[in-house]
mmCIF file of C-alpha atoms in Angstrom:
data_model
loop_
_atom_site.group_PDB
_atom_site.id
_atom_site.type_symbol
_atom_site.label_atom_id
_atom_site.label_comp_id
_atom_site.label_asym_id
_atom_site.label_seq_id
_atom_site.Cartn_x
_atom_site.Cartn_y
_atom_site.Cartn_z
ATOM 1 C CA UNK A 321 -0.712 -11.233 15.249
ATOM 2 C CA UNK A 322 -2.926 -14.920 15.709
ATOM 3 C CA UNK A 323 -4.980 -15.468 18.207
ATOM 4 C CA UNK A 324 -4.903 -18.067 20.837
ATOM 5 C CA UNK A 325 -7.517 -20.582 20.182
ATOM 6 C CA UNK A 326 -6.089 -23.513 19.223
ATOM 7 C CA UNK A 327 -4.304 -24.608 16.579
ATOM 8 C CA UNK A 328 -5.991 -23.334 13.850
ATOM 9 C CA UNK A 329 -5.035 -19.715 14.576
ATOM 10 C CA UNK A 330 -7.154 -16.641 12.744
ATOM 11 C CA UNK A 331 -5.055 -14.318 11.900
ATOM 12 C CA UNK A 332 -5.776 -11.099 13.052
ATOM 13 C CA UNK A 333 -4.832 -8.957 10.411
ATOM 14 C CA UNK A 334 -7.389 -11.055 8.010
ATOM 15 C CA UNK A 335 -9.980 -9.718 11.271
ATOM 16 C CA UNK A 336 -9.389 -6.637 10.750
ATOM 17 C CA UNK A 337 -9.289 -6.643 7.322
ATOM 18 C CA UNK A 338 -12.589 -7.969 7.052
ATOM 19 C CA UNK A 339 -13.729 -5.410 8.991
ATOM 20 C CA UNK A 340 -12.243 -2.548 6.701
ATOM 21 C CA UNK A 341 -13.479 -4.302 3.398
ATOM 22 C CA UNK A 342 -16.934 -4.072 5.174
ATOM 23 C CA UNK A 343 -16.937 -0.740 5.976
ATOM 24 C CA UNK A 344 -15.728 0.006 2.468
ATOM 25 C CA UNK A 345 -18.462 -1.514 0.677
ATOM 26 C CA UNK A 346 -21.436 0.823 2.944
ATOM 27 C CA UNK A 347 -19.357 3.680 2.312
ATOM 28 C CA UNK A 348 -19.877 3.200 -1.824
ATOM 29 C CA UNK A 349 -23.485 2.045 -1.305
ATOM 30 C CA UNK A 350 -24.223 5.405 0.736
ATOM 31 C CA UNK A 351 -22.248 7.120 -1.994
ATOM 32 C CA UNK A 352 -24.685 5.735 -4.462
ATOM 33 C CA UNK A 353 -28.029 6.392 -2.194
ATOM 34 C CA UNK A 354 -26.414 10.486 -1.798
ATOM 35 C CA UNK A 355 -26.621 10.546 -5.675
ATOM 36 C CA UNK A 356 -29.645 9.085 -6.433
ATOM 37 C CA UNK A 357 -31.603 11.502 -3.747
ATOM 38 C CA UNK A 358 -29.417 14.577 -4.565
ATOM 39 C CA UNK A 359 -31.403 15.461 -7.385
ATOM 40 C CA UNK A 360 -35.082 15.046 -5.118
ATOM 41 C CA UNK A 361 -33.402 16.400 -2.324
ATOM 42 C CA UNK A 362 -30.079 18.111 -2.091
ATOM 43 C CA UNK A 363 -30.149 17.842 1.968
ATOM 44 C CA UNK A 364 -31.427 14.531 2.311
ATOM 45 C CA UNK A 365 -27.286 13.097 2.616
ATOM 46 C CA UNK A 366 -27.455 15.369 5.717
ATOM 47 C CA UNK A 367 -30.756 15.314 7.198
ATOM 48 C CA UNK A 368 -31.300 11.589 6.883
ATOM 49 C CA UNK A 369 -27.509 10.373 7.131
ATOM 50 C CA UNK A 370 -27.870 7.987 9.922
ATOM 51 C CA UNK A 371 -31.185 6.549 8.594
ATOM 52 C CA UNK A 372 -29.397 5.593 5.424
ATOM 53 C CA UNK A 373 -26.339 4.480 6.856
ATOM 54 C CA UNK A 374 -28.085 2.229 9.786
ATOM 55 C CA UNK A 375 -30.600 0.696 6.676
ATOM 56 C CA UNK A 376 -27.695 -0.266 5.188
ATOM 57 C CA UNK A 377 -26.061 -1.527 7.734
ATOM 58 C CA UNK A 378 -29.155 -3.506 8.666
ATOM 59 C CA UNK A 379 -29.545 -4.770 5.066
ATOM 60 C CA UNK A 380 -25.959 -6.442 5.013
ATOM 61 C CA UNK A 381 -26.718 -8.035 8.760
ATOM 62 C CA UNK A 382 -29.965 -9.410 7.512
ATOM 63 C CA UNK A 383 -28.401 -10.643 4.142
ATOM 64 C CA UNK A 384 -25.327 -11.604 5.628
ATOM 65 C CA UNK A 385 -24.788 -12.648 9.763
ATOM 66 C CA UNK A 386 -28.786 -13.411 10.071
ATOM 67 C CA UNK A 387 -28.603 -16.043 7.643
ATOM 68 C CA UNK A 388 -25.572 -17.640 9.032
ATOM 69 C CA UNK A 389 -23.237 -16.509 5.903
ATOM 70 C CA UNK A 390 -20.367 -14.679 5.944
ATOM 71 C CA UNK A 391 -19.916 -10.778 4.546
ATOM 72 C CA UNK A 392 -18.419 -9.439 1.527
ATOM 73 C CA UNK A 393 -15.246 -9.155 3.754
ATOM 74 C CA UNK A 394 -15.194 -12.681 6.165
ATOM 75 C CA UNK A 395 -15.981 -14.124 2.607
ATOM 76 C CA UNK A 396 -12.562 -12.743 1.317
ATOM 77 C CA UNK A 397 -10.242 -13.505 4.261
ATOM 78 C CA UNK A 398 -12.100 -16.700 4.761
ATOM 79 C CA UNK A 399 -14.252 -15.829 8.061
ATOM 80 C CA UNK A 400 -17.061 -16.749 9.643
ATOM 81 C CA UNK A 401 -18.945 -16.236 12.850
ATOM 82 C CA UNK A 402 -18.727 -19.073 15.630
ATOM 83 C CA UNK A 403 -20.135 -18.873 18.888
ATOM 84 C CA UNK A 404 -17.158 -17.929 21.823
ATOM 85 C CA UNK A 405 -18.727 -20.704 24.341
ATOM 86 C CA UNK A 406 -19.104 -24.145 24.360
ATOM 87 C CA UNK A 407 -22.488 -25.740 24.494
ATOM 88 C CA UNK A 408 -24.081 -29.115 24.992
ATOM 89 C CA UNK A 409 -26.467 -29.707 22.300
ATOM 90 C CA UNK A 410 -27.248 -28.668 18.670
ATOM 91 C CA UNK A 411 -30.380 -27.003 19.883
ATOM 92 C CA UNK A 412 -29.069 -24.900 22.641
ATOM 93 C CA UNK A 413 -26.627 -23.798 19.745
ATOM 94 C CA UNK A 414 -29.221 -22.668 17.647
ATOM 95 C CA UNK A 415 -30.356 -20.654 20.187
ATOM 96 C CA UNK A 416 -27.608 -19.216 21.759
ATOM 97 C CA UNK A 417 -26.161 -18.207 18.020
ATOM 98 C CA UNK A 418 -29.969 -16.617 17.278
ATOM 99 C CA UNK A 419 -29.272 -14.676 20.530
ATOM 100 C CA UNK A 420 -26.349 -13.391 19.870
ATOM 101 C CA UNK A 421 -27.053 -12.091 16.528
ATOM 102 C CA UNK A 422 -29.485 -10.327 17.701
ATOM 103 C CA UNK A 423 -27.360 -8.760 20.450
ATOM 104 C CA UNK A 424 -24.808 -8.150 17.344
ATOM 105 C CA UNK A 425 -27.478 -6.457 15.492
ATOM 106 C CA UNK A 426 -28.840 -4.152 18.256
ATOM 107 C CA UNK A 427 -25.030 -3.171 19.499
ATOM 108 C CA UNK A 428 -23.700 -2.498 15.785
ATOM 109 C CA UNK A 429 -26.984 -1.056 14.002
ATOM 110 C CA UNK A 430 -29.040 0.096 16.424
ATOM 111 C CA UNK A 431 -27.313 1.916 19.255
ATOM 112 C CA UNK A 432 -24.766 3.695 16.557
ATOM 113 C CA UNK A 433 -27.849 4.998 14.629
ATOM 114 C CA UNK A 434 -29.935 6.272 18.362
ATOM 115 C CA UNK A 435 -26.846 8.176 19.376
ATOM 116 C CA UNK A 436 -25.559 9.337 15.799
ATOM 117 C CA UNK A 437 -29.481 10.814 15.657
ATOM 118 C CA UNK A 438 -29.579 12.479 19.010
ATOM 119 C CA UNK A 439 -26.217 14.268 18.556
ATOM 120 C CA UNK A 440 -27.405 15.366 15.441
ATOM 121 C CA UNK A 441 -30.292 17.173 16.586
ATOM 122 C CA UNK A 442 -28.242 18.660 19.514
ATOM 123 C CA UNK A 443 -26.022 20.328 16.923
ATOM 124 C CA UNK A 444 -29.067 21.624 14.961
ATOM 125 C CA UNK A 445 -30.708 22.588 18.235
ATOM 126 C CA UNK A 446 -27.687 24.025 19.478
ATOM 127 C CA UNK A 447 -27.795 22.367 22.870
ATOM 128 C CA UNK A 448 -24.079 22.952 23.593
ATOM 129 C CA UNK A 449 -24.887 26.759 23.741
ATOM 130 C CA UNK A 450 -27.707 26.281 25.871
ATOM 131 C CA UNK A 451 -27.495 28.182 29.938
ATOM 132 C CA UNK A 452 -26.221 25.562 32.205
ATOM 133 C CA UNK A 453 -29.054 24.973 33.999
ATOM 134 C CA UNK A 454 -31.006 24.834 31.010
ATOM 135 C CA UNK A 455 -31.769 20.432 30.514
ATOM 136 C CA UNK A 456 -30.890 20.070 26.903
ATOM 137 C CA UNK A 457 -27.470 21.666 27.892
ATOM 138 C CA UNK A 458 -27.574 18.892 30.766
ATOM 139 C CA UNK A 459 -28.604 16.190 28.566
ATOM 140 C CA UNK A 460 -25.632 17.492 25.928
ATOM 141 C CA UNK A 461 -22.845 17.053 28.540
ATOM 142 C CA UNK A 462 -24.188 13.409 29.396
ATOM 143 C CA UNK A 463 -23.818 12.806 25.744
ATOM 144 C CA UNK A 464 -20.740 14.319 25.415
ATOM 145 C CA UNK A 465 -19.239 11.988 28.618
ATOM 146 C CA UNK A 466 -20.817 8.410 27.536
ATOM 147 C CA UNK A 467 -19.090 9.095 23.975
ATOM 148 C CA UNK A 468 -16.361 9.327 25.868
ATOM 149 C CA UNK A 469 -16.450 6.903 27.823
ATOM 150 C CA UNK A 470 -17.204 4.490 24.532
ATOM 151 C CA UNK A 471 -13.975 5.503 23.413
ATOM 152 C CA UNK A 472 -11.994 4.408 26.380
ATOM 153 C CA UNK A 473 -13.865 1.451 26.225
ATOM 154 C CA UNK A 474 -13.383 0.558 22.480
ATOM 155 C CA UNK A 475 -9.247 1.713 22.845
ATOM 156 C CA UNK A 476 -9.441 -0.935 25.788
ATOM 157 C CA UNK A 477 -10.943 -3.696 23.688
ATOM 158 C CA UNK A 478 -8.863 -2.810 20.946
ATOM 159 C CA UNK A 479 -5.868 -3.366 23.547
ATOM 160 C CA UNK A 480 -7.069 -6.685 24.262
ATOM 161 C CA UNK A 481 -7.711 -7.816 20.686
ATOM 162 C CA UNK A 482 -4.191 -7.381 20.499
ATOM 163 C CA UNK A 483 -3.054 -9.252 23.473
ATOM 164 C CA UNK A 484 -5.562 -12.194 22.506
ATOM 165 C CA UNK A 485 -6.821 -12.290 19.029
ATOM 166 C CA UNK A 486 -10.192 -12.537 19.319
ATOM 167 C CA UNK A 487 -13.282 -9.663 19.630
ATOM 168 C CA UNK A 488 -11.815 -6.986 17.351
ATOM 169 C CA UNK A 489 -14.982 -5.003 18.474
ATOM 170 C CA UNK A 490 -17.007 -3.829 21.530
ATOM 171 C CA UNK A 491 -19.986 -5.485 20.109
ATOM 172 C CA UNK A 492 -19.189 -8.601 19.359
ATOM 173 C CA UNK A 493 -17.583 -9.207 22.191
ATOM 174 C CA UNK A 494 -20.147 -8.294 24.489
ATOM 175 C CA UNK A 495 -22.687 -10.624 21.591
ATOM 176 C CA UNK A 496 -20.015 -13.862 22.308
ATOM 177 C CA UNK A 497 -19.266 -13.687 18.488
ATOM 178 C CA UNK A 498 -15.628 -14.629 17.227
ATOM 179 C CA UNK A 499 -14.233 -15.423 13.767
ATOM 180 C CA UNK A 500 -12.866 -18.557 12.629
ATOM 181 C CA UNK A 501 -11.270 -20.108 9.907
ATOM 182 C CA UNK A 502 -14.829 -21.098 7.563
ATOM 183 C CA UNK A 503 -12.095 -23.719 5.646
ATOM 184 C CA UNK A 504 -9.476 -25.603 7.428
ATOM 185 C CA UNK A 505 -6.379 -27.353 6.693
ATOM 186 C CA UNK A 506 -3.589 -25.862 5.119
ATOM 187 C CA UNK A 507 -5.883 -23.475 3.766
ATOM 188 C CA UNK A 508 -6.646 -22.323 6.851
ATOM 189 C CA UNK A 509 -5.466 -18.540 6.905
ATOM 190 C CA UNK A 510 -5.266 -18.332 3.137
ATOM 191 C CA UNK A 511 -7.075 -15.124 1.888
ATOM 192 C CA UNK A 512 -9.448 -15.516 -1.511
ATOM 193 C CA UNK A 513 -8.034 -12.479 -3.073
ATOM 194 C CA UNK A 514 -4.527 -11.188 -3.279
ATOM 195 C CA UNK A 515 -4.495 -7.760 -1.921
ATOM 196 C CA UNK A 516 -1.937 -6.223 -3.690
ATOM 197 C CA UNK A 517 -3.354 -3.574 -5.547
ATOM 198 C CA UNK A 518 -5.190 -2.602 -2.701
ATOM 199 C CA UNK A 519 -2.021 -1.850 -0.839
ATOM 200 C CA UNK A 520 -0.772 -0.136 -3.658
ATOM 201 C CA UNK A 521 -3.778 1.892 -3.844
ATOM 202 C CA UNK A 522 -3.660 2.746 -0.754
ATOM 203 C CA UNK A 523 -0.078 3.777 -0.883
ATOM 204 C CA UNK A 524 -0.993 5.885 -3.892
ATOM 205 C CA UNK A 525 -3.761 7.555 -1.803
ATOM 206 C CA UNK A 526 -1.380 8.318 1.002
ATOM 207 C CA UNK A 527 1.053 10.008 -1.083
ATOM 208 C CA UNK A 528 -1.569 12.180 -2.451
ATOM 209 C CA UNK A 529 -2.903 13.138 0.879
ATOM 210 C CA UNK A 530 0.401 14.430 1.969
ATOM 211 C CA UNK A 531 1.310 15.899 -1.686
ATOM 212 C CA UNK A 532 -2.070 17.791 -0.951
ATOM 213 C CA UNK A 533 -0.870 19.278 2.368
ATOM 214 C CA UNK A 534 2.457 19.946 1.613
ATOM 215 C CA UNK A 535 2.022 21.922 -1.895
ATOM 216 C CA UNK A 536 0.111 24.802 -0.388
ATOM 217 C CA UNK A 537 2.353 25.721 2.057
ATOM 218 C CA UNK A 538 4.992 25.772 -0.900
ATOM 219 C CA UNK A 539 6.644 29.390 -2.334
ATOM 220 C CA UNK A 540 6.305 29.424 -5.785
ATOM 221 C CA UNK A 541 8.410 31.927 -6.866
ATOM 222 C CA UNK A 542 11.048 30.542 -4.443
ATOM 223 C CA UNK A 543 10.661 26.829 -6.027
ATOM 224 C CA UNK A 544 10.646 29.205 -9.383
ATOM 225 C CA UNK A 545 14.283 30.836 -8.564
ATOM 226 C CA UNK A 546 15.544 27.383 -7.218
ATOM 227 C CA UNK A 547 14.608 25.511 -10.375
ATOM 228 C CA UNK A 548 15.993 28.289 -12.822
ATOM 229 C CA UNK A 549 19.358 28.677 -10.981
ATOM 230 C CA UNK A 550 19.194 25.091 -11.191
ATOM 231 C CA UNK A 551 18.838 25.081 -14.545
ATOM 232 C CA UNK A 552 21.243 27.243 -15.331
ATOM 233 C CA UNK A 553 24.144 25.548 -13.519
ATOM 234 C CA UNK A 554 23.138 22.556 -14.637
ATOM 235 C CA UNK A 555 22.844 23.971 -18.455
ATOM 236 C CA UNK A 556 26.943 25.887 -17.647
ATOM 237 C CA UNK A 557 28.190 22.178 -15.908
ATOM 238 C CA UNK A 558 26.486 20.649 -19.316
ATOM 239 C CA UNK A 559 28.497 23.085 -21.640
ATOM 240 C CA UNK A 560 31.966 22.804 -19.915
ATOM 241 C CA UNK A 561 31.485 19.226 -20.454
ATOM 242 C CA UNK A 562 30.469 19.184 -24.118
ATOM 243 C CA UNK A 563 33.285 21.293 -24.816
ATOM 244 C CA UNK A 564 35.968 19.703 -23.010
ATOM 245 C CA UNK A 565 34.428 16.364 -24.832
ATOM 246 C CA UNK A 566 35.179 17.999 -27.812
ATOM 247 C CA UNK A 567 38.509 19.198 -27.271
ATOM 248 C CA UNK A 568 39.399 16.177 -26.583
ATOM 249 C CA UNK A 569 38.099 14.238 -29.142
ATOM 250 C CA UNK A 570 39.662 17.186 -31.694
ATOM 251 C CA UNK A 571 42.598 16.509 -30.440
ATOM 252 C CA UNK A 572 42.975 12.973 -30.607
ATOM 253 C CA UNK A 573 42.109 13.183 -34.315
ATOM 254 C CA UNK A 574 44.447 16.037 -35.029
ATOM 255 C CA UNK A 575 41.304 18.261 -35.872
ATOM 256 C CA UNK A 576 41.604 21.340 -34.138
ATOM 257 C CA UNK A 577 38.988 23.504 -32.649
ATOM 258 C CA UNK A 578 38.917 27.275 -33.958
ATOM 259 C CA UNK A 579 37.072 30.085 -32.029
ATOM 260 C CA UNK A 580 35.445 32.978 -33.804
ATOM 261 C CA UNK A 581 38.089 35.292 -33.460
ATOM 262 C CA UNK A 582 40.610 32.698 -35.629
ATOM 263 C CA UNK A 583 42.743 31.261 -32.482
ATOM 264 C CA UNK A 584 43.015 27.941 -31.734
ATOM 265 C CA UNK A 585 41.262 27.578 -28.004
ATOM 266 C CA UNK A 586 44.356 26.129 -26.542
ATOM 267 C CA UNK A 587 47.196 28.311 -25.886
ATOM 268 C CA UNK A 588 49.668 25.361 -25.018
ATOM 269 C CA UNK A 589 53.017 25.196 -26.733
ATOM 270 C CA UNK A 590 54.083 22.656 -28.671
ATOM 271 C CA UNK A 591 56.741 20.823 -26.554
ATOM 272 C CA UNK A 592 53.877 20.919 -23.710
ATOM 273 C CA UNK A 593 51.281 19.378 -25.865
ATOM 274 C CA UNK A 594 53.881 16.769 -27.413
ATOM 275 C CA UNK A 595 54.572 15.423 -23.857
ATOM 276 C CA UNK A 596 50.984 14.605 -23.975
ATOM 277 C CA UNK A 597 50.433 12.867 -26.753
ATOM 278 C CA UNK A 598 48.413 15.137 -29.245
ATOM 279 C CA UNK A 599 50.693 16.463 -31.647
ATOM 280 C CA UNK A 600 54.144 15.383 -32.873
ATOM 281 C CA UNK A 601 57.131 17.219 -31.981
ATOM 282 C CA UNK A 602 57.959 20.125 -34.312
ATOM 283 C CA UNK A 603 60.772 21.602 -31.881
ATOM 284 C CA UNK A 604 63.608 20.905 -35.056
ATOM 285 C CA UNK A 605 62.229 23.770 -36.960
ATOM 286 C CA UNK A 606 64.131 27.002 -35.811
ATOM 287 C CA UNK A 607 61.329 29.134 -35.313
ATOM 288 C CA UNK A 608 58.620 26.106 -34.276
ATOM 289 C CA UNK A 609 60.113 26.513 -30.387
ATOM 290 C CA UNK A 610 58.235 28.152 -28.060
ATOM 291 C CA UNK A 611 55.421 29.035 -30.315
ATOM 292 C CA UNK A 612 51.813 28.878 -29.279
ATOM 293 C CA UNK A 613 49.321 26.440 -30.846
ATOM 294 C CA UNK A 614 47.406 28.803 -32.998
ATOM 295 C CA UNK A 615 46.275 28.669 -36.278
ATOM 296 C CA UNK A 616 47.423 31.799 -37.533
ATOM 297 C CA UNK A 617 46.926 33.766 -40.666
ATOM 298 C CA UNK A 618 48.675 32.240 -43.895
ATOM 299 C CA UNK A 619 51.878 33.893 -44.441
ATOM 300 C CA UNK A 620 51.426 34.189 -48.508
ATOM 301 C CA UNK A 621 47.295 34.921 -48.643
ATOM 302 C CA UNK A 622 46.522 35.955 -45.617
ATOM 303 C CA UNK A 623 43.815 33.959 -45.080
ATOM 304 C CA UNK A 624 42.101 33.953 -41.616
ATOM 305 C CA UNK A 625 42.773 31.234 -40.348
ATOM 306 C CA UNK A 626 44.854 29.249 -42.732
ATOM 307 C CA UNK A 627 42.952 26.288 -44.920
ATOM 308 C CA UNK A 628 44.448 23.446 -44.071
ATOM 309 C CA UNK A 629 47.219 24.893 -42.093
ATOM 310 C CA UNK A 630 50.476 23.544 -42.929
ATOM 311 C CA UNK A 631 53.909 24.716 -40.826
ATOM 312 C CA UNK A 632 57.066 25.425 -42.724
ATOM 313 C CA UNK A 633 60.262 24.685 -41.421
ATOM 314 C CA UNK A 634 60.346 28.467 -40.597
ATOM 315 C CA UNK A 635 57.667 27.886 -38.174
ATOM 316 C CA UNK A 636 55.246 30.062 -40.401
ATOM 317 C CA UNK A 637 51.470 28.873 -41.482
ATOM 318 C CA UNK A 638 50.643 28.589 -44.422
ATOM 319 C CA UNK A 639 47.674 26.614 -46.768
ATOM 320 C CA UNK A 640 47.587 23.664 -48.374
ATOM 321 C CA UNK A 641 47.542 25.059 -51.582
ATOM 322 C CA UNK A 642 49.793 27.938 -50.751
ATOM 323 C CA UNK A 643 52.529 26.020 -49.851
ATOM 324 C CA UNK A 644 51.815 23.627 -52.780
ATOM 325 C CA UNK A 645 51.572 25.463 -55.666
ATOM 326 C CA UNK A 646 51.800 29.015 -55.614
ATOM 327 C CA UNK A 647 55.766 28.840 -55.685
ATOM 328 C CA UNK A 648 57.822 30.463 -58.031
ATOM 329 C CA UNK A 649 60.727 28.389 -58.919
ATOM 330 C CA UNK A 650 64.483 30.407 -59.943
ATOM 331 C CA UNK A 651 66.632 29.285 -62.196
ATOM 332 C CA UNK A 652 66.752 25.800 -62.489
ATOM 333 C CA UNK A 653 64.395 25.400 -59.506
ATOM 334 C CA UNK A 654 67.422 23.889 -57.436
ATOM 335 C CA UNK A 655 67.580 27.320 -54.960
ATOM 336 C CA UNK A 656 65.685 26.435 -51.715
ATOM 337 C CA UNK A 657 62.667 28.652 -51.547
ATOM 338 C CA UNK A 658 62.631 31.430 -48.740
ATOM 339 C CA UNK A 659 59.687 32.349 -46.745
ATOM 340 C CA UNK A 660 58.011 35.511 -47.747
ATOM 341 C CA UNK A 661 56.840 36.788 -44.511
ATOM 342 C CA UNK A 662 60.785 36.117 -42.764
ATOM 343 C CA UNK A 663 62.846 35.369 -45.612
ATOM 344 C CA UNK A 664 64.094 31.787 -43.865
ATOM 345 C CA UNK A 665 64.691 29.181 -46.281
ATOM 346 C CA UNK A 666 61.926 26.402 -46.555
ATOM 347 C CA UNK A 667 63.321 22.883 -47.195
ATOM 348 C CA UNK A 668 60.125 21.299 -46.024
ATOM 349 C CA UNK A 669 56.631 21.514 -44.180
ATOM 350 C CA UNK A 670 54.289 19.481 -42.206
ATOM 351 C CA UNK A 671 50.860 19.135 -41.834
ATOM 352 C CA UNK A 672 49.667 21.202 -38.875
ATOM 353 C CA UNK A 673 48.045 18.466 -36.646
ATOM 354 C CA UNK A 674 51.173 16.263 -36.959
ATOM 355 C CA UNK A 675 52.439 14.034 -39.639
ATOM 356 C CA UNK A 676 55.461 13.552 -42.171
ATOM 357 C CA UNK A 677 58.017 16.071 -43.512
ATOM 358 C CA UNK A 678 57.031 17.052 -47.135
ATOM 359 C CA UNK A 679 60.315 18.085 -49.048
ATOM 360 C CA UNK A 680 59.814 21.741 -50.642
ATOM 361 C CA UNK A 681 62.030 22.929 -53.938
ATOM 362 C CA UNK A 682 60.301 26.390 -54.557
ATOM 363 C CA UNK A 683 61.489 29.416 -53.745
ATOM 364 C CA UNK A 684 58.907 32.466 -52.414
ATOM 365 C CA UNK A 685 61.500 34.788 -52.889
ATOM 366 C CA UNK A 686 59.813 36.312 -55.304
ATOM 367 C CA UNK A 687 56.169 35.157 -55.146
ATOM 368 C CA UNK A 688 54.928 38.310 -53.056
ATOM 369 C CA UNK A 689 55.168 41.617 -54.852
#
């Protein structure tokens, strides 16, 4: 929100920003002055608080608004102090701002530190749990009611401030004291320092305020059990996935998966997994129909599962080398060779993830004994 003063409006966010930067800085000098007189006196932060603070304050008025210059924060949102009226002459100027700076001074330094020092020494006193007729319980209550009232009247100006743009405080509007632009021109409103880390600091800060309020009243052990049946779901949904991923690429390369116990983990037929495009058809061998997808046992070995399974035309499994060359031919090796565990004849055999007929000329007939 601008004020309206013309047509070089002051913002009043820079205001109040200059302000805050202010208030800022004595807060770190008083953190400095706590530490250097902690180790002379560990009470001295509390018994002289409101000397140190209204020093300090006085130092930057003296260094600062006395000698017509702007503070640390007017100096970054380009500020300065102009007198609120209008005068006649240079000299009645002069005077007027060496008045009000003075006013200034006594409404911002001196009456914070008087009544920051007499409430201090009621609570030490204990003048609040004084009888009621007893004066310092009197004279407690009358403090109590003008801090009030300084309250209402500060929410009040801050009301106005809003609705105008000018006086941010109590005291400097009673002093006549508003800020203006000190450089004009395009520049007018222009800050000297980009406040973005600020704002992210004080984001940051916020964050951890609330994290700091919000994790004690936490359960452990109930965030504990959340987080490890969490996990665990999240660890069974991961393993589903992995192993569907595999079936799936084990099956598009004809590779297929075999559990511990030496069956395949898919107990679709043949026909069913032909209609979906993994395996070639191998319903023209008479016993192939119907039968499960399993890699079973070889039918001449017995090995568990077969190497390299191979199908006969019997619908049997049998290894690579098996089927290959463990044959015993008859005769003139022109008999068709039968399978030893059903006695079919085997004219050829097929690779058992799909591929070409392979002609066989052996007979088993006799190969098992």
């Amino acid at each position: 929100m601008a004020s309206e003063v013309g047509p070089r409006q002051v913002l009043s966010v820079n205001q109040l920003d200059a302000q805050s930067i202010d208030k800022e800085l004595l807060a770190i000098f008083k953190g400095q002055v706590d530490r250097i007189l902690e180790p002379l006196d560990p009470d001295a932060s509390f018994r002289y608080g409101p000397e140190i603070t209204a020093a300090l304050q006085f130092l930057l008025w003296w260094s600062c608004i006395w000698k017509d210059r702007p503070t640390p924060g007017m100096a970054m949102m380009n500020l300065r102090y102009t007198d609120a009226r209008g005068v006649a002459s240079p000299t009645q100027m002069a005077g007027r701002v060496r008045w009000q700076r003075l006013c200034l001074a006594g409404l911002s330094v001196l009456v914070p530190w008087i009544f920051a020092r007499i409430r201090a020494r009621g609570l030490s006193r204990g003048w609040a749990s004084r009888p009621p007729n007893d004066s310092r319980r009197r004279a407690w209550a009358l403090l109590e009611r003008l801090y009030g009232i300084w309250k209402y009247i500060h929410l009040f100006n801050l009301l106005a401030f809003l609705r105008t743009g000018i006086f941010p405080s109590v005291a400097e509007r009673l002093s006549q004291l508003k800020y203006a632009n000190e450089r004009g021109g395009p520049e007018a409103n222009q800050r000297s320092i980009n406040l973005q880390f600020m704002n992210r600091q004080l984001l940051w800060d916020g964050f951890t305020q609330a994290s700091l309020f919000l994790l004690p009243l936490l359960d452990r052990n109930m965030a504990r059990r959340i987080y490890a049946t969490a996990t665990r779901r999240g660890g069974r949904i991961r393993s589903s996935l992995a192993r569907s991923w595999e079936q799936c690429v084990q099956f598009a390369t004809g590779n297929v998966p075999v559990s511990s116990s030496g069956n395949n983990v898919s107990t679709a037929s043949p026909q069913a997994q032909t209609s979906q495009g993994a395996f070639p058809e191998i319903g023209v061998f008479p016993r192939g129909q119907g039968r499960t997808l399993q890699v079973e046992s070889c039918s001449f070995c017995g090995a568990q599962p077969a190497l390299t399974p191979q199908i006969a035309s019997c619908g049997d499994t049998f290894c690579y080398y098996c089927i290959q060359c463990v044959g015993v031919e008859e005769g003139d090796g022109t008999a068709v060779p039968l399978c030893p565990k059903c006695g079919d004849p085997v004219s050829h055999y097929r690779p058992w993830g799909g591929g070409e007929d392979v002609p066989l000329h052996k007979n088993w007939s006799t190969a098992q004994r």
